XYZ file of C-alpha atoms in Angstrom:
671
model
C 112.642 101.306 84.867
C 112.355 97.676 85.943
C 110.923 95.231 88.559
C 112.941 94.150 91.515
C 112.280 91.309 94.025
C 114.262 89.634 96.922
C 114.494 87.444 99.983
C 116.433 88.040 103.038
C 116.504 85.102 105.554
C 117.050 85.578 109.286
C 119.256 82.554 109.274
C 122.255 83.519 107.057
C 123.030 79.833 106.588
C 119.686 79.285 104.714
C 120.231 79.604 100.973
C 117.639 81.387 98.742
C 115.860 79.475 96.129
C 117.082 80.821 92.796
C 114.235 79.572 90.752
C 111.736 81.145 93.245
C 113.597 84.441 92.670
C 113.257 83.972 88.903
C 109.519 83.248 89.290
C 109.116 86.501 91.321
C 110.808 88.376 88.406
C 108.683 86.571 85.845
C 105.294 87.557 87.396
C 106.331 91.163 86.913
C 107.545 90.563 83.338
C 105.617 93.571 82.162
C 107.845 95.810 84.066
C 110.931 94.505 82.462
C 110.536 92.285 79.304
C 114.062 92.966 78.095
C 115.724 90.375 80.328
C 116.103 89.042 83.895
C 118.828 88.443 86.361
C 119.260 86.567 89.734
C 122.090 86.972 92.175
C 122.544 85.354 95.507
C 124.911 85.431 98.360
C 124.316 81.897 99.688
C 126.654 82.178 102.649
C 124.553 85.319 103.675
C 121.042 83.873 103.089
C 120.116 86.697 100.650
C 119.192 86.865 97.006
C 117.686 89.456 94.560
C 116.166 89.234 91.188
C 115.424 91.748 88.457
C 113.194 92.141 85.350
C 114.875 94.744 83.071
C 113.356 97.425 80.940
C 116.299 98.756 78.868
C 116.453 102.578 78.891
C 120.069 103.424 79.792
C 123.158 101.414 78.506
C 121.676 99.225 75.724
C 124.876 97.353 75.082
C 124.149 93.656 75.477
C 123.846 92.296 79.048
C 126.427 94.727 80.429
C 123.867 96.627 82.554
C 121.918 93.538 83.613
C 121.017 93.533 87.184
C 121.210 92.609 90.213
C 124.578 94.145 90.619
C 127.304 92.832 92.983
C 130.059 95.237 93.834
C 133.635 94.498 92.773
C 134.764 93.746 96.331
C 131.644 91.494 96.820
C 130.364 93.735 99.723
C 127.141 95.081 98.137
C 124.155 93.541 96.415
C 121.875 95.927 94.497
C 118.558 95.720 92.723
C 117.228 99.024 91.422
C 114.098 100.142 89.700
C 113.906 103.634 88.254
C 116.123 106.415 87.100
C 118.914 108.535 88.597
C 119.332 111.731 86.742
C 122.603 113.629 86.561
C 124.470 110.329 86.951
C 127.018 111.251 84.228
C 128.367 114.005 86.423
C 128.573 111.775 89.465
C 130.249 108.987 87.499
C 132.696 111.493 86.143
C 133.547 112.848 89.588
C 134.105 109.350 91.032
C 136.155 108.307 87.888
C 138.503 111.253 88.683
C 138.863 109.995 92.183
C 140.101 106.580 90.798
C 136.817 104.558 90.590
C 136.523 102.185 87.623
C 132.964 101.573 86.307
C 132.063 98.404 84.418
C 128.817 99.752 82.936
C 127.301 102.984 81.641
C 124.320 102.359 83.790
C 122.848 105.036 86.177
C 122.383 102.323 88.760
C 126.027 101.541 89.311
C 126.713 104.908 90.753
C 125.205 103.674 94.082
C 127.883 100.937 94.368
C 130.574 103.496 94.108
C 129.039 106.157 96.349
C 127.796 104.011 99.180
C 131.377 102.719 100.389
C 132.714 106.285 100.192
C 129.942 108.417 101.555
C 127.593 106.006 103.538
C 123.941 105.458 102.591
C 122.500 108.802 104.164
C 125.016 110.964 102.187
C 124.551 108.985 98.952
C 120.805 109.452 99.162
C 121.345 113.342 99.064
C 122.978 113.022 95.593
C 120.284 110.776 94.175
C 117.870 112.702 91.869
C 114.897 110.974 90.191
C 112.369 108.379 90.516
C 113.547 105.138 92.074
C 113.126 102.237 94.476
C 116.090 99.954 95.301
C 117.212 97.295 97.568
C 120.797 97.130 98.805
C 122.341 94.441 100.948
C 125.531 95.460 102.709
C 127.662 92.450 103.865
C 129.710 94.729 106.016
C 126.859 95.423 108.400
C 124.591 92.356 107.528
C 121.783 94.603 106.714
C 119.142 94.917 103.927
C 118.098 98.482 103.039
C 114.905 99.144 101.187
C 114.784 102.650 99.737
C 112.003 104.591 98.133
C 112.069 108.009 96.166
C 110.976 111.224 97.804
C 107.425 111.387 96.549
C 106.875 107.523 96.022
C 106.779 107.618 92.168
C 108.171 104.068 92.205
C 106.503 101.340 94.220
C 108.164 99.030 96.718
C 106.403 96.508 99.028
C 107.605 94.093 101.693
C 106.446 91.212 103.987
C 108.214 90.447 107.204
C 107.823 87.421 109.499
C 110.211 85.892 111.971
C 112.025 83.960 109.365
C 112.481 86.242 106.421
C 111.839 89.589 104.506
C 110.340 89.231 101.087
C 110.220 92.408 98.958
C 109.286 93.525 95.450
C 108.050 96.182 93.045
C 104.518 94.810 93.126
C 102.242 92.940 95.575
C 101.902 89.912 93.219
C 105.701 89.595 93.409
C 105.561 88.968 97.220
C 102.526 86.660 96.746
C 104.468 84.555 94.296
C 106.488 83.273 97.322
C 104.407 80.405 98.745
C 104.960 81.399 102.403
C 103.597 84.904 101.993
C 99.754 84.913 102.957
C 97.174 86.074 100.558
C 94.307 87.526 102.547
C 92.294 90.738 102.789
C 92.838 92.926 105.844
C 89.500 94.073 107.154
C 90.747 97.744 107.744
C 92.324 97.566 104.409
C 89.151 96.385 102.861
C 87.287 99.378 104.315
C 89.868 101.798 103.040
C 89.613 100.289 99.620
C 85.852 100.845 99.482
C 86.476 104.483 100.676
C 89.270 105.171 98.237
C 91.724 106.779 100.713
C 94.294 104.452 102.107
C 96.448 104.773 105.303
C 99.865 105.847 104.089
C 102.198 102.797 103.986
C 99.404 100.299 104.179
C 97.849 97.915 101.510
C 94.673 95.946 101.558
C 96.455 92.765 102.473
C 97.384 91.329 105.724
C 101.080 91.667 106.476
C 102.072 93.459 103.328
C 103.187 96.949 103.722
C 104.902 99.639 101.616
C 108.106 101.526 102.049
C 106.817 105.086 102.421
C 107.902 107.856 100.122
C 111.293 109.404 101.305
C 111.949 106.512 103.620
C 114.600 103.857 104.264
C 113.529 100.542 105.912
C 116.519 98.639 107.290
C 116.529 95.038 108.358
C 119.642 94.204 110.350
C 120.194 90.533 111.368
C 121.068 89.960 115.042
C 121.258 86.564 116.572
C 118.751 84.928 114.094
C 116.375 87.801 114.270
C 115.740 91.161 112.535
C 116.220 94.493 114.054
C 113.980 96.701 111.881
C 114.100 100.461 111.558
C 112.066 102.831 109.435
C 113.316 106.395 108.999
C 112.727 109.340 106.890
C 115.501 110.661 104.707
C 113.522 113.495 103.132
C 110.136 115.231 103.478
C 108.007 117.719 101.637
C 108.984 120.371 104.038
C 107.178 123.714 103.979
C 108.576 126.799 105.912
C 106.924 128.268 109.042
C 103.882 130.358 108.112
C 105.646 133.633 109.201
C 108.402 132.869 106.483
C 105.781 133.537 103.751
C 105.607 137.133 105.024
C 109.129 137.874 103.671
C 109.017 140.276 100.728
C 109.108 137.931 97.683
C 107.950 139.396 94.389
C 105.897 137.614 91.798
C 108.686 138.014 89.307
C 111.079 136.174 91.765
C 108.589 133.274 92.152
C 108.019 133.082 88.441
C 111.735 132.987 87.600
C 112.303 130.293 90.173
C 109.666 128.006 88.556
C 111.111 128.704 85.100
C 114.597 127.851 86.090
C 113.772 124.781 88.180
C 111.205 123.317 85.844
C 113.357 123.772 82.792
C 116.148 121.936 84.501
C 113.891 119.069 85.666
C 112.576 118.591 82.017
C 116.045 118.834 80.648
C 117.230 115.753 82.739
C 114.042 113.821 81.938
C 114.553 113.868 78.242
C 117.900 112.187 78.505
C 117.672 108.496 77.530
C 119.263 105.953 75.084
C 115.719 105.459 73.542
C 113.106 107.907 72.223
C 111.172 110.094 74.708
C 107.711 111.371 74.205
C 105.224 113.346 76.314
C 101.701 112.817 77.644
C 99.542 115.831 76.549
C 96.063 116.546 78.035
C 94.525 120.006 77.850
C 95.972 121.107 81.175
C 98.555 123.558 82.012
C 100.972 120.731 83.385
C 101.286 118.604 80.365
C 101.274 121.607 78.014
C 104.022 123.112 79.918
C 106.085 119.898 79.662
C 105.464 119.701 75.913
C 106.330 123.268 75.362
C 109.710 122.977 77.168
C 110.445 119.714 75.609
C 109.850 121.095 72.181
C 112.067 124.069 72.833
C 114.908 121.800 73.944
C 114.570 119.163 71.126
C 115.702 119.451 67.616
C 113.009 117.028 66.289
C 109.192 117.031 66.764
C 108.082 115.661 70.093
C 105.689 112.722 70.070
C 102.690 113.830 72.165
C 100.163 111.135 73.300
C 96.645 112.445 74.109
C 93.552 110.639 75.683
C 90.188 111.726 74.314
C 86.713 110.783 75.708
C 83.461 110.527 73.656
C 81.746 112.624 76.482
C 82.422 116.070 75.481
C 82.049 117.409 78.981
C 85.182 115.469 80.158
C 87.120 115.736 76.823
C 90.171 117.997 76.652
C 91.428 117.215 73.156
C 90.549 120.534 71.503
C 92.986 122.552 73.738
C 95.632 119.651 73.484
C 95.424 119.801 69.656
C 95.911 123.560 69.833
C 98.941 123.086 72.063
C 100.251 120.335 69.669
C 99.923 122.545 66.766
C 101.592 125.499 68.420
C 104.710 123.445 69.267
C 104.871 121.453 66.016
C 104.413 118.119 67.946
C 103.565 114.863 66.331
C 100.233 114.262 68.172
C 98.726 110.929 68.675
C 95.166 110.840 69.992
C 93.501 107.715 71.476
C 89.779 108.207 71.764
C 87.862 106.079 74.363
C 84.209 105.436 75.417
C 82.583 103.407 78.158
C 82.783 100.066 76.450
C 86.596 100.481 76.059
C 86.980 101.377 79.701
C 84.894 98.526 81.404
C 86.096 95.941 78.895
C 89.728 96.514 80.314
C 88.699 97.004 84.031
C 89.872 93.566 85.194
C 93.194 93.682 83.425
C 93.819 97.202 84.903
C 93.230 95.925 88.379
C 95.645 93.157 87.901
C 98.162 95.843 87.530
C 96.986 98.475 90.018
C 96.603 95.838 92.800
C 94.138 98.146 94.491
C 90.601 99.454 93.700
C 90.035 102.549 91.596
C 87.306 105.064 92.037
C 87.351 106.284 88.353
C 88.041 104.576 85.210
C 90.637 107.090 84.378
C 93.003 104.445 85.510
C 91.790 102.167 82.753
C 92.172 104.948 80.219
C 95.768 105.477 81.293
C 96.342 101.706 81.060
C 94.999 101.794 77.449
C 97.030 104.820 76.624
C 100.350 103.195 77.969
C 99.345 100.069 75.882
C 99.148 102.245 72.783
C 102.381 104.062 73.587
C 104.200 100.719 73.786
C 102.612 99.468 70.560
C 103.932 102.484 68.602
C 107.425 101.878 69.894
C 107.918 104.189 72.752
C 109.269 103.171 76.225
C 109.583 106.681 77.857
C 107.265 109.692 78.269
C 107.502 112.806 80.388
C 104.406 113.637 82.301
C 102.768 116.490 84.152
C 101.850 114.651 87.434
C 102.821 116.694 90.442
C 102.208 120.147 89.282
C 98.952 120.414 91.268
C 100.719 119.202 94.371
C 103.492 122.024 94.086
C 101.425 124.804 92.971
C 98.030 124.200 94.601
C 96.037 123.143 91.540
C 93.083 121.195 92.867
C 89.636 122.803 93.760
C 90.217 121.382 97.341
C 93.274 123.582 97.829
C 91.222 126.698 96.948
C 88.584 125.730 99.231
C 90.966 125.251 102.126
C 92.639 128.517 101.339
C 89.457 130.520 101.284
C 88.157 128.734 104.396
C 91.267 128.708 106.582
C 93.996 130.774 105.134
C 92.681 134.315 104.278
C 92.299 135.987 107.652
C 91.788 139.357 106.047
C 88.695 138.218 103.972
C 85.345 138.978 105.507
C 82.783 136.141 105.956
C 80.459 137.448 103.178
C 83.225 137.531 100.598
C 84.589 134.246 101.830
C 81.171 132.508 101.287
C 80.910 133.981 97.824
C 84.159 132.537 96.811
C 83.368 129.174 98.277
C 80.043 129.214 96.437
C 81.546 130.067 93.063
C 84.048 127.214 93.569
C 81.172 124.821 94.004
C 79.445 125.989 90.902
C 82.541 125.857 88.716
C 83.275 122.228 89.843
C 79.804 120.664 89.664
C 81.145 117.793 87.478
C 83.360 116.654 90.208
C 81.241 117.278 93.408
C 81.166 113.866 95.214
C 84.776 112.947 94.064
C 86.962 115.880 94.060
C 84.912 117.939 96.507
C 82.466 116.610 99.138
C 78.833 117.583 98.716
C 78.715 118.732 102.283
C 81.568 119.346 104.687
C 82.960 116.340 106.481
C 85.124 116.508 109.537
C 87.443 113.968 111.249
C 88.111 114.954 114.848
C 91.559 113.152 114.731
C 92.605 114.673 111.502
C 91.453 118.224 112.679
C 93.420 117.768 115.963
C 96.551 116.849 113.981
C 96.285 119.308 111.064
C 94.029 122.091 112.491
C 91.231 121.301 110.108
C 90.124 118.332 108.043
C 91.595 119.045 104.506
C 88.928 119.195 101.766
C 90.924 116.611 99.649
C 90.100 113.899 102.104
C 86.498 114.844 102.876
C 84.897 113.196 99.716
C 86.343 109.873 100.757
C 85.690 110.236 104.494
C 82.061 110.880 103.484
C 81.938 107.347 101.877
C 82.715 105.664 105.314
C 79.090 104.911 106.284
C 78.165 103.541 102.894
C 81.328 101.479 102.677
C 80.581 99.937 106.045
C 77.143 99.185 104.988
C 78.161 97.198 101.875
C 80.941 95.120 103.682
C 80.133 91.683 104.902
C 78.578 92.050 108.291
C 81.108 90.087 110.420
C 83.827 92.130 108.818
C 82.079 95.292 109.679
C 81.662 94.206 113.188
C 85.336 93.535 113.501
C 85.850 97.172 112.857
C 83.710 98.526 115.586
C 85.562 101.309 117.169
C 87.969 101.751 114.278
C 88.358 105.264 112.831
C 89.771 105.625 109.278
C 90.498 109.283 109.894
C 92.369 108.652 113.137
C 94.400 105.924 111.400
C 95.421 108.414 108.594
C 96.039 111.191 111.224
C 98.484 108.874 113.134
C 100.678 108.580 110.072
C 101.053 112.402 109.563
C 104.263 114.037 111.059
C 103.032 116.665 113.441
C 106.157 118.531 113.142
C 105.724 119.055 109.508
C 102.241 120.578 110.080
C 103.006 122.681 113.304
C 102.987 126.455 112.542
C 102.446 126.080 108.866
C 100.231 128.065 106.544
C 96.816 126.284 105.962
C 97.455 125.905 102.268
C 100.839 124.307 102.980
C 99.147 121.986 105.422
C 96.554 120.908 102.825
C 99.298 120.297 100.180
C 101.411 118.304 102.692
C 98.421 116.098 103.578
C 97.534 115.528 99.932
C 101.214 114.476 99.177
C 101.000 111.896 101.782
C 97.565 110.459 100.824
C 96.149 111.104 97.556
C 99.392 111.696 95.469
C 101.154 108.594 96.618
C 98.061 106.366 97.111
C 96.196 107.200 93.970
C 97.855 109.540 91.338
C 101.214 107.840 91.312
C 99.786 104.398 91.699
C 96.727 103.639 89.625
C 97.065 106.894 87.668
C 100.887 106.466 87.279
C 103.413 103.769 87.651
C 101.284 100.805 87.813
C 99.271 101.410 84.613
C 102.230 102.792 82.763
C 104.575 99.846 83.703
C 101.704 97.460 83.021
C 102.862 97.959 79.303
C 106.666 98.297 79.894
C 106.431 102.137 79.675
C 108.463 104.435 81.936
C 106.656 107.683 82.954
C 108.792 110.557 84.197
C 106.912 113.261 86.214
C 109.183 116.350 85.935
C 107.358 118.431 88.484
C 108.322 115.828 91.093
C 111.928 116.758 90.811
C 112.860 117.275 94.469
C 114.980 120.437 93.535
C 111.855 122.021 92.016
C 109.697 120.799 94.956
C 112.013 122.299 97.578
C 111.898 125.676 95.722
C 108.108 125.389 95.309
C 107.549 125.202 99.021
C 108.924 128.640 99.503
C 106.680 130.221 97.048
C 104.111 132.385 98.892
C 100.579 130.924 98.951
C 99.133 134.074 97.300
C 101.458 133.314 94.339
C 100.334 129.769 94.011
C 96.590 130.824 94.141
C 95.823 134.457 93.229
C 92.335 135.673 93.296
C 90.456 132.527 91.860
C 93.321 131.261 89.746
C 94.962 128.082 90.829
C 98.674 127.509 89.861
C 98.974 131.159 89.241
C 102.719 131.234 89.416
C 103.043 128.264 86.958
C 100.641 129.845 84.460
C 102.756 133.145 84.514
C 106.064 131.263 84.299
C 104.853 129.149 81.260
C 102.721 131.983 79.707
C 104.956 132.255 76.749
C 104.309 128.541 75.891
C 100.683 128.242 76.480
C 97.697 128.812 74.209
C 95.545 131.842 75.245
C 92.580 129.600 75.750
C 94.489 127.454 78.280
C 96.255 130.389 80.030
C 92.819 132.013 80.750
C 90.678 129.116 81.812
C 90.083 127.698 85.287
C 91.676 124.430 86.444
C 89.815 121.378 84.980
C 90.402 118.071 86.828
C 91.196 115.341 84.423
C 89.019 112.329 85.023
C 86.867 109.894 83.095
C 83.070 110.311 83.012
C 81.271 108.555 85.839
C 79.138 105.708 84.833
C 76.223 106.703 87.063
C 75.566 109.736 84.915
C 76.383 108.227 81.528
C 73.893 105.530 80.233
C 76.190 103.765 77.753
C 78.954 103.598 80.483
C 76.408 102.401 83.046
C 75.350 99.532 80.805
C 79.047 98.482 80.561
C 79.507 98.743 84.226
C 76.428 96.672 84.981
C 77.461 94.015 82.535
C 80.606 93.559 84.653
C 78.534 93.807 87.783
C 76.196 90.931 86.745
C 79.153 88.713 87.152
C 81.346 90.267 89.849
C 78.405 91.430 92.135
C 76.196 88.380 91.619
C 74.972 86.582 94.699
C 77.189 83.612 94.166
C 80.342 85.757 93.578
C 79.683 87.928 96.538
C 79.116 84.744 98.811
C 82.262 83.238 97.385
C 84.538 86.122 98.209
C 83.033 86.807 101.502
C 83.858 90.572 101.353
C 80.551 92.311 100.726
C 76.884 92.101 101.741
C 74.723 91.084 98.785
C 71.483 92.757 99.924
C 73.134 96.104 100.631
C 74.958 96.023 97.474
C 71.607 95.654 95.640
C 70.141 98.454 97.533
C 73.058 100.739 96.510
C 72.563 99.880 92.826
C 68.870 100.659 93.187
C 69.781 103.992 94.841
C 71.864 104.990 91.752
C 68.768 104.436 89.481
C 66.328 106.386 91.599
C 65.286 109.789 90.307
C 65.573 111.076 93.895
C 69.378 110.594 93.968
C 71.324 113.780 93.485
C 74.076 114.133 90.925
C 76.796 114.511 93.585
C 75.599 111.437 95.386
C 75.594 109.541 91.998
C 79.236 110.613 91.457
C 80.087 109.309 94.987
C 78.138 106.042 94.378
C 79.971 105.631 90.937
C 83.216 105.510 93.097
C 81.883 102.929 95.541
C 80.561 100.701 92.877
C 84.012 100.830 91.180
C 85.505 99.852 94.523
C 82.998 97.064 94.974
C 83.813 95.625 91.624
C 87.521 96.163 92.420
C 87.579 94.115 95.721
C 85.783 91.305 94.063
C 88.142 91.161 91.152
C 91.117 91.555 93.398
C 89.999 88.619 95.524
C 89.584 86.542 92.348
C 92.962 87.355 91.037
C 95.171 87.597 94.151
C 93.489 85.488 96.780
C 91.614 82.706 95.082
C 94.243 82.227 92.441
C 97.427 80.187 93.081
C 99.947 83.037 92.531
C 103.003 80.944 93.247
C 101.919 78.499 90.393
C 101.052 81.337 88.133
C 104.509 82.795 88.584
C 106.259 79.517 88.076
C 104.425 78.934 84.785
C 105.170 82.374 83.560
C 108.897 81.741 84.269
C 108.851 78.501 82.363
C 107.014 80.136 79.369
C 109.565 83.022 79.238
C 112.496 80.604 79.612
C 113.486 82.356 82.754
C 114.868 79.104 84.228
C 117.755 78.651 86.512
C 119.857 75.643 85.498
């Protein structure tokens, strides 16, 4: 795992500034502290840089990137891992290719000329984002993995394309603007982002499973954005085919075992994240069965017992003989590192779980580990969230009578009281545009759509006025592929929408790559192996959720590995305790708010309305405010703190100078 950056000029006679490229690598030093590289093709107006985290091929600088192909046709900068690369390298070697490294990245340079980009992508398995310049077509390709595990951003104007693994990398370029977008600001305060967007004007993301190509033509760019893979579910009628539980269970066993096997391969030690959930316990159980030595298992514990899962994690660690390492956190730990976390997430966070994950990755790095296998993605494949069960009960069980349906929905709310206001909306919320596109408004979006009125209220009034007539729900709906939703089962629709919004925009961002790589630590989510995902989409809905048991097929497949307590209990959403219902944490939050939400700070940033911010803080402390509303307000306060901090660190700060100073201090200087 690494950090990449680059510049592609519309005028191919304009050389790229090598030191600027080095600065862009230096500002993401945390992603790759093991060395840097800069390569340019000055006669083509293009240059890449790379900050390296050494995981594969540790021999000297042999695998230092960017790579230039032996015939000088291709320039490559790659972040991530390609699994099964040894087999691909062997096949190409038998066909006469000669490799100069043992790196997984080099396989692209050999497959691309032989197969073309589209066919090459079908062979790539793993988590990756890469930039590839092809001199033969004078084109820059930006490619992101299928689920968006690895980030990739770009800025385009008439003169150039600037890209990088993080937003701050683009902002290290002095010609890239640093300014909040009003629509992006609203979405940050609501939590849910429009897929492919950011909070900043002109800066966008390559979407998961997409290739964005910039082809030069007469001093301008022809830009195309196309999908090479999607999370494709079958037509609803296909689920009526006779598939037994045993077949579904065996499919999960085979595909997950294979996915974990690939992700344990590295030239450095590999550990596991371990919560008390089915996902990470399954990963640890499989890893322990495959490995000869005890697996290092890293666990986060919270002092608030209602949110603490360490007892089950300890039981699982003991069962597998894992070497468990528990990091216990309280509110002061979390808000004491809130600003540092946001420097890395580059977007607001609704819950301090992102801070907890940041502190865990810091701990993992300090004890000498660079790689962990994680359980992210399981809920997406096997319908593990309460929102999926709610959508199934509401829209997907035609044979259930209304009385029974209401009973099940009621029990769902009772069992998830801790998370009502965040994981589930207190009352149903509908977006006409999303309902028109999907057939209903998925429950996963409803808590955040419910925040729109409050978010608009706390925004600076002129900014709010600029958004008159703007519909966040419609903006999200417009990005959803209608063909991927047409004729699908309601549960499949809900899972598809989640994968395009909450998975990529939240779980894999501030709950994944950004807080892991903040401490030079690579996380490998085995469940998001696309071979496993493609198999999971064909598992019948009633095998994913059976009766009131989410992830039924996964639990049955992993039953032999799991403690009885875990196998029998209901899904527990892993999150940090909200500050609005925890006095110690509230005090820590307000200590930060005294600075970031002061009248002077709010006036300086020009993002929020001071009086309405004060009214919201007073509402939290009122005895008349419901628990669910307090959970919702906890999220909005975190977002308000977040936009203020992001303004301070990304807009007010001179990031080009910050990057240049970082390069000088690291010695990443081009002579």
